[in-house]
mmCIF file of C-alpha atoms in Angstrom:
data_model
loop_
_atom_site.group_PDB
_atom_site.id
_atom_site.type_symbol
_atom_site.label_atom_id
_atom_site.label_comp_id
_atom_site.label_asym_id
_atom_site.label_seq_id
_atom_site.Cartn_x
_atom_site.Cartn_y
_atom_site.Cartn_z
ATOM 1 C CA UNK F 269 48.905 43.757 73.423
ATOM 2 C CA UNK F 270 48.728 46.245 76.488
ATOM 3 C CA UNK F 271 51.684 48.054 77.440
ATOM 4 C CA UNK F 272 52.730 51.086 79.179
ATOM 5 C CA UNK F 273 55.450 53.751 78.528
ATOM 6 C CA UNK F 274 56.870 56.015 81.354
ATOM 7 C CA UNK F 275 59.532 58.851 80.954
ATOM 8 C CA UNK F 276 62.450 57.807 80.850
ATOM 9 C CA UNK F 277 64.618 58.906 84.468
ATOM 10 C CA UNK F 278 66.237 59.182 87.119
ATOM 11 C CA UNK F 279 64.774 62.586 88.020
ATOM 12 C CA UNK F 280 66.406 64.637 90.372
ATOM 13 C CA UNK F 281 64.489 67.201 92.387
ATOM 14 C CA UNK F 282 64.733 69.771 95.247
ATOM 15 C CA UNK F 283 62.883 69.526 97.997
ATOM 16 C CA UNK F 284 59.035 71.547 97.635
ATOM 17 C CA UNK F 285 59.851 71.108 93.526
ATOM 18 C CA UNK F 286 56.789 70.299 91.662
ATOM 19 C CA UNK F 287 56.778 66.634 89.980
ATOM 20 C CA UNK F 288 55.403 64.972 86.969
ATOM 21 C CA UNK F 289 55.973 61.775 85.841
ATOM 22 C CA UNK F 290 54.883 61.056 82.659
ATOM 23 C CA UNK F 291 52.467 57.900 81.798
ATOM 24 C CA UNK F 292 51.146 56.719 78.632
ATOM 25 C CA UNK F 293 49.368 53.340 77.527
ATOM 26 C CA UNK F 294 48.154 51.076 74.656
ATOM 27 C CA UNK F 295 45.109 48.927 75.762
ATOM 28 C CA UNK F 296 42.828 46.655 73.576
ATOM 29 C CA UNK F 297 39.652 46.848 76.244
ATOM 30 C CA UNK F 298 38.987 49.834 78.758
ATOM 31 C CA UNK F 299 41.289 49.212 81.478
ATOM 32 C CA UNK F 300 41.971 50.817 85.022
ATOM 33 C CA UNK F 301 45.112 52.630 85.818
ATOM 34 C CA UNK F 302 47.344 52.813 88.763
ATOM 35 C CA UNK F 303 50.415 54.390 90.393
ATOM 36 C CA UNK F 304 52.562 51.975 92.628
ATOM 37 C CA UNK F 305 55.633 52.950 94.830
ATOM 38 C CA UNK F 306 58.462 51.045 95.222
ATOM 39 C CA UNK F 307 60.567 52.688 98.459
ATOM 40 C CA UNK F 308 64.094 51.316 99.144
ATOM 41 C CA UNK F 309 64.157 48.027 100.761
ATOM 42 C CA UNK F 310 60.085 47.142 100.255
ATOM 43 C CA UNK F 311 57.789 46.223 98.226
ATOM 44 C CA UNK F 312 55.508 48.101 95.702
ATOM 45 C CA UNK F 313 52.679 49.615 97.263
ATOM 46 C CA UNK F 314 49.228 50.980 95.544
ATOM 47 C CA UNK F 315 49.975 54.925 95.558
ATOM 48 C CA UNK F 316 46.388 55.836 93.628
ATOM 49 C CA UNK F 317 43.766 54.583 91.079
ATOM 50 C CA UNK F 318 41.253 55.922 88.396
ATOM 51 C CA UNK F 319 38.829 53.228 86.873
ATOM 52 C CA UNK F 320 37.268 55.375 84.211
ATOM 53 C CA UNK F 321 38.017 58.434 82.073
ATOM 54 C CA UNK F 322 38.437 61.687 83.717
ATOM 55 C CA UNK F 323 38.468 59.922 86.944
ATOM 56 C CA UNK F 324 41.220 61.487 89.328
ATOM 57 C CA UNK F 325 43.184 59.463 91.639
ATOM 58 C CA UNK F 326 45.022 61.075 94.899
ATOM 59 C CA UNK F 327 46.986 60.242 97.843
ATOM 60 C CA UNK F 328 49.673 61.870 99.946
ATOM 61 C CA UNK F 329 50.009 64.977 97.697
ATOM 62 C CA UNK F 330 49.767 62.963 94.832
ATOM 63 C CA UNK F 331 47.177 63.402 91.616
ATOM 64 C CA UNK F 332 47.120 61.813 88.509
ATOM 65 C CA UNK F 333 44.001 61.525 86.046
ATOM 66 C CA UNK F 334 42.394 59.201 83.796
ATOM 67 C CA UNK F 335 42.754 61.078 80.120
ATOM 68 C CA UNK F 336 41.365 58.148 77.861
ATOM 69 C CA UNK F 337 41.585 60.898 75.026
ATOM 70 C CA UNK F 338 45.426 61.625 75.304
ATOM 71 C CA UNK F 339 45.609 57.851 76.663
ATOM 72 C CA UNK F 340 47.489 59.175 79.586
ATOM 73 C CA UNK F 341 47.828 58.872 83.225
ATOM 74 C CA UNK F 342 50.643 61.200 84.730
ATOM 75 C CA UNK F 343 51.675 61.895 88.063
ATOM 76 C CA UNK F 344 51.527 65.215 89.668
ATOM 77 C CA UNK F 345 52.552 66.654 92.759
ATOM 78 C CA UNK F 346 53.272 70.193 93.473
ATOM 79 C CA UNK F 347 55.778 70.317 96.325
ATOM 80 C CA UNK F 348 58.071 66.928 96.893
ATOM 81 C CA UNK F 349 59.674 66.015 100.290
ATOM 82 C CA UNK F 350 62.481 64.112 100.557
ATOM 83 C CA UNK F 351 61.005 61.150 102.050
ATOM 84 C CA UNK F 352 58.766 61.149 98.451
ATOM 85 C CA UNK F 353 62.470 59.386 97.326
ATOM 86 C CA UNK F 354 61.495 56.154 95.917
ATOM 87 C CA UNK F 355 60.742 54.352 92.262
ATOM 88 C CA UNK F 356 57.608 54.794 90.743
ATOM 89 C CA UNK F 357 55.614 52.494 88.745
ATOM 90 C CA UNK F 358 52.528 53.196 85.985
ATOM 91 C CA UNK F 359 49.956 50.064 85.474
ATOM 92 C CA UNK F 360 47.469 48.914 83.798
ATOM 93 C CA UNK F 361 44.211 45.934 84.410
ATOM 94 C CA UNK F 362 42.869 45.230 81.355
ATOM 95 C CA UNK F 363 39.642 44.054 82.564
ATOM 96 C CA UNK F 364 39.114 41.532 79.425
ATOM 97 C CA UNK F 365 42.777 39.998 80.607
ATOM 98 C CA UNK F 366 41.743 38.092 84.033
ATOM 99 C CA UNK F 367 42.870 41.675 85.518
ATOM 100 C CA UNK F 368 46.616 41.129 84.987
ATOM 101 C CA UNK F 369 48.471 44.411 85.872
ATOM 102 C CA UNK F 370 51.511 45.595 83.127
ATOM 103 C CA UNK F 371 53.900 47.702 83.961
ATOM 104 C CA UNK F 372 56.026 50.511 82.835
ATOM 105 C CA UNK F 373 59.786 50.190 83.380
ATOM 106 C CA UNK F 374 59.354 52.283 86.623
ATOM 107 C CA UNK F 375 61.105 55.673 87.210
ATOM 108 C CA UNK F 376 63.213 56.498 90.053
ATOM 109 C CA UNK F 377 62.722 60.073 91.973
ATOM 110 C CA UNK F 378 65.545 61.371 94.236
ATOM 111 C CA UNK F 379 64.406 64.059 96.325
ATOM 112 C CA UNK F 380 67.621 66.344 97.596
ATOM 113 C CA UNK F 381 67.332 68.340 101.046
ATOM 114 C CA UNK R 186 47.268 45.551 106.878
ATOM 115 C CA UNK R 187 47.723 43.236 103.475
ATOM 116 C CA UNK R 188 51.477 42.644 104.321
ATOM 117 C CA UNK R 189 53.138 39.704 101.823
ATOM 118 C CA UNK R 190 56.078 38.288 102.551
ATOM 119 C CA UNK R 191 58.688 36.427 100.789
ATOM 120 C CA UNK R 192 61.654 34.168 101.622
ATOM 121 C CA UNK R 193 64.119 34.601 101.232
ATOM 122 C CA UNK R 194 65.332 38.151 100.424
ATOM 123 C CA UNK R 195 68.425 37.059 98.484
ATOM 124 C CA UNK R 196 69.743 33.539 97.612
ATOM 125 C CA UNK R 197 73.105 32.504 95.854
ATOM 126 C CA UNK R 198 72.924 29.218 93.805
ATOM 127 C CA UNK R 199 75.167 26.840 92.156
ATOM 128 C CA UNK R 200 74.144 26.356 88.348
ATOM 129 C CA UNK R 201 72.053 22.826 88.431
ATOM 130 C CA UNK R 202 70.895 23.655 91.314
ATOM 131 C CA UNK R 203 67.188 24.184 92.555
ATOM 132 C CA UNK R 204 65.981 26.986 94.753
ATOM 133 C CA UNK R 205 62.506 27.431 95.942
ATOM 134 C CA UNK R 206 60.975 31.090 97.125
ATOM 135 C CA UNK R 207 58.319 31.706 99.228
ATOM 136 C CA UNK R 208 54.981 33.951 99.493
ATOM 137 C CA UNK R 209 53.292 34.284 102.350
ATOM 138 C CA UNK R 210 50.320 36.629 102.549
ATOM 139 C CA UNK R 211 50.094 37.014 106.182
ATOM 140 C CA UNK R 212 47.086 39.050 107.441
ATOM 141 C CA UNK R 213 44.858 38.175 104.111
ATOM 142 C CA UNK R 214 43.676 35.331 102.632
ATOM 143 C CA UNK R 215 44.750 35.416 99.140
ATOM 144 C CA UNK R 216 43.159 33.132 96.264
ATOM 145 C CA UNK R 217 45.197 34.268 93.937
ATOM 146 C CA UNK R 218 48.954 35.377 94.370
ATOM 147 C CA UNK R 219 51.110 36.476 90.715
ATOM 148 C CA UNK R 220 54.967 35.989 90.199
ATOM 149 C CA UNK R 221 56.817 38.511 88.501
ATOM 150 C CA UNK R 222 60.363 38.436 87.431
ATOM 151 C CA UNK R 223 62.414 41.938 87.248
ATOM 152 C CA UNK R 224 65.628 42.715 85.212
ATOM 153 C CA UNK R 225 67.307 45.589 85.816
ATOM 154 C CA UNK R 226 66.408 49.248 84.986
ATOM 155 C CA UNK R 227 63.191 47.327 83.704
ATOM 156 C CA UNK R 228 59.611 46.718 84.532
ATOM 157 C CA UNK R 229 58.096 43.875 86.285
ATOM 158 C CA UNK R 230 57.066 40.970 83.898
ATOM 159 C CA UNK R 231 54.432 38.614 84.992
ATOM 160 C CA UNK R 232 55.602 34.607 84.810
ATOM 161 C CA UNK R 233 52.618 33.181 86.193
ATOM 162 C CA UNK R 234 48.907 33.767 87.948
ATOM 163 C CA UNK R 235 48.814 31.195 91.140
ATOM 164 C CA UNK R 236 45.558 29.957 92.390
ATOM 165 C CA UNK R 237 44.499 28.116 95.173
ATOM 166 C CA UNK R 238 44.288 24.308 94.970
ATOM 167 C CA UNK R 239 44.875 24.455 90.836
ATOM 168 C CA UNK R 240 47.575 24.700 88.608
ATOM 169 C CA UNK R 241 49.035 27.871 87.638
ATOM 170 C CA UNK R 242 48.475 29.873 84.772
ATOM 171 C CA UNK R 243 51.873 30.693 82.578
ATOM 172 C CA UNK R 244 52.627 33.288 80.628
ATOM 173 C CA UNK R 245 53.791 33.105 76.593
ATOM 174 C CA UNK R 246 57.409 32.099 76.802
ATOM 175 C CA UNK R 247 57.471 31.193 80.420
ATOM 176 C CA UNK R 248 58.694 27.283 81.215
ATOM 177 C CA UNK R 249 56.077 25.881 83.329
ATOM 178 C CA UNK R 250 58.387 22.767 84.267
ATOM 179 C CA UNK R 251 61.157 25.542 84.886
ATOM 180 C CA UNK R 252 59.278 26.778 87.186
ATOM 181 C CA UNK R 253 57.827 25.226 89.325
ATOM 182 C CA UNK R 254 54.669 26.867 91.062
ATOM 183 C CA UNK R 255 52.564 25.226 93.975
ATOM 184 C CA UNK R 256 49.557 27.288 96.033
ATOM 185 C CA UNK R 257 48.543 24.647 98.343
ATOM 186 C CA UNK R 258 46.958 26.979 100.819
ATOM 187 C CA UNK R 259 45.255 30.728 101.239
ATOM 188 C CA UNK R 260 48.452 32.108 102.580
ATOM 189 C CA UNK R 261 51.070 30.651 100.712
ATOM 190 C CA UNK R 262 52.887 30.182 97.301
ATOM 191 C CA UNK R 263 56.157 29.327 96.377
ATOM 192 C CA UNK R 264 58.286 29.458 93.014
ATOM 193 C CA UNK R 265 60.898 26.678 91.968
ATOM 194 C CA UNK R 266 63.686 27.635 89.909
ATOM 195 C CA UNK R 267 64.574 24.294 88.595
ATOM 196 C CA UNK R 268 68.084 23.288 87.348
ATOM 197 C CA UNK R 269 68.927 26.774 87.717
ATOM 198 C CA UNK R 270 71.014 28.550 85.083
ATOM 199 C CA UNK R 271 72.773 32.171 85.655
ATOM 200 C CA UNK R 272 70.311 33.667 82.584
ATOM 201 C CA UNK R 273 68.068 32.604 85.727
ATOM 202 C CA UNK R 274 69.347 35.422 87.695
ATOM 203 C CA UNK R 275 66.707 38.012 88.274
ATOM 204 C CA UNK R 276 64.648 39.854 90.862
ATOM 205 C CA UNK R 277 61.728 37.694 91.237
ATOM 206 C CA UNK R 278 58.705 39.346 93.185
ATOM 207 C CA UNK R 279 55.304 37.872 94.361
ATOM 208 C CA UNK R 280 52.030 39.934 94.825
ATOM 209 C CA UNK R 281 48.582 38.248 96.456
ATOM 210 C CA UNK R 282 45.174 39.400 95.655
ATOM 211 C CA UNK R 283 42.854 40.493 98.262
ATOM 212 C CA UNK R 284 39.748 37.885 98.310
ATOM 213 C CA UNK R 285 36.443 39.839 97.381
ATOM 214 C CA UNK R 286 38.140 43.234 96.154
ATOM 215 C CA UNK R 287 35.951 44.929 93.602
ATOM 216 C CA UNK R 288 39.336 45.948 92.078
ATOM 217 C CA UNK R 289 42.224 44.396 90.831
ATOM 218 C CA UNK R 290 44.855 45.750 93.787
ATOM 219 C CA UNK R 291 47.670 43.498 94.138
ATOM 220 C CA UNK R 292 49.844 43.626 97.099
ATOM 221 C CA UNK R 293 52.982 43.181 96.994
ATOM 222 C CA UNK R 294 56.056 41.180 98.286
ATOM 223 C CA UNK R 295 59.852 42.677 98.819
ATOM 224 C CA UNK R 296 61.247 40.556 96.292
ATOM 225 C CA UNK R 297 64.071 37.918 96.430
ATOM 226 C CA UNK R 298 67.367 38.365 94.416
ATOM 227 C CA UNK R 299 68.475 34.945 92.993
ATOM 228 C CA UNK R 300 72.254 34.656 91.705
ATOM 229 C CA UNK R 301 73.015 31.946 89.984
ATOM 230 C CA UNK R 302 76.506 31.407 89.740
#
């Protein structure tokens, strides 16, 4: 079945460090990937998206893209803020699964002044 | 926009007990909303795909008459923990679908923590 596998954390980071979070996934069909944020006290929120190889999704400073040949997805940024402090989750839709998401077990980034 | 809600944020049970959560999407009209259940240091796991005005759609391994899911309108689902157990204790967290997105984006709820004690 589909599943995804994220490096294992905490991670711990200076403020204007660079960031990568590492994302990797088994799928049966050709599925879109995604980045979700978890902040303290909310819920998950779409962070970016790629729906087809080589396809590079960005938001806020954030990049990851679509490598179908490494099966990869990681997240990049190059200088973190403190207020980028939160848990991050890597997903998959398997579009021949009624466009369930999976997710990895979620990583959490702490971001120090 | 595309805020969900749930309700509550944290309840604290007797075991035999039943507890019901609620999902509200409440700027969106959602066909479909999705329960997840979260253990700790863990990812999200889905139980069950809710739609409108039809039964729900259960995972492998999931007990449908455990729990109990009813989405009797556009804006609202809610999840059952039946004769609840503490092995039932979990983060349970509800995301809604956004009606005619070419995409699968989910958005999601804050979660409710259920003890079971």
């Amino acid at each position: 079945g589909d599943s995804v596998t994220q490096m294992e954390g905490p991670v711990t980071l200076s403020e204007e460090a660079f960031l990568t979070i590492n994302c990797t996934y088994t799928a049966t069909g050709y599925p879109s990937l995604f980045w979700y944020v978890q902040y303290p006290g909310e819920g998950l929120q779409l962070l970016l998206k790629a729906t087809k190889a080589d396809d590079k999704g960005s938001n806020k400073g954030f990049e990851a893209t679509y490598r179908k040949e490494t099966t990869s997805f990681h997240l990049e940024k190059g200088s973190v803020q403190v207020s980028d402090s939160a848990v991050y989750f890597c997903a998959l839709s398997d579009p021949g699964a009624n466009s369930k998401l999976t997710f990895g077990k979620g990583i959490t980034l702490s971001v120090r002044p | 926009g595309a805020v969900v809600s749930q309700h509550p944020s944290w309840v604290i049970c007797k075991s035999g007990t039943s507890v019901k959560i609620e999902c509200r999407s409440l700027d969106f009209q959602a066909t479909t909303m999705f329960w997840y259940r979260q253990f700790p240091k863990q990812s999200l796991m889905l139980m069950a795909t809710s739609n409108e005005g039809s039964k729900a759609t259960y995972e492998q391994g999931v007990e449908k008459d455990k729990f109990l899911i009813n989405h009797a309108s556009l804006t609202l689902s809610t999840l059952t923990v039946t004769s609840a157990h503490p092995e039932d204790s979990s983060f349970y967290i509800c995301s809604a679908r956004v009606l005619g997105q070419s995409y699968n984006e989910q958005f999601f709820g804050p979660g409710t923590r259920l003890t079971v004690l």
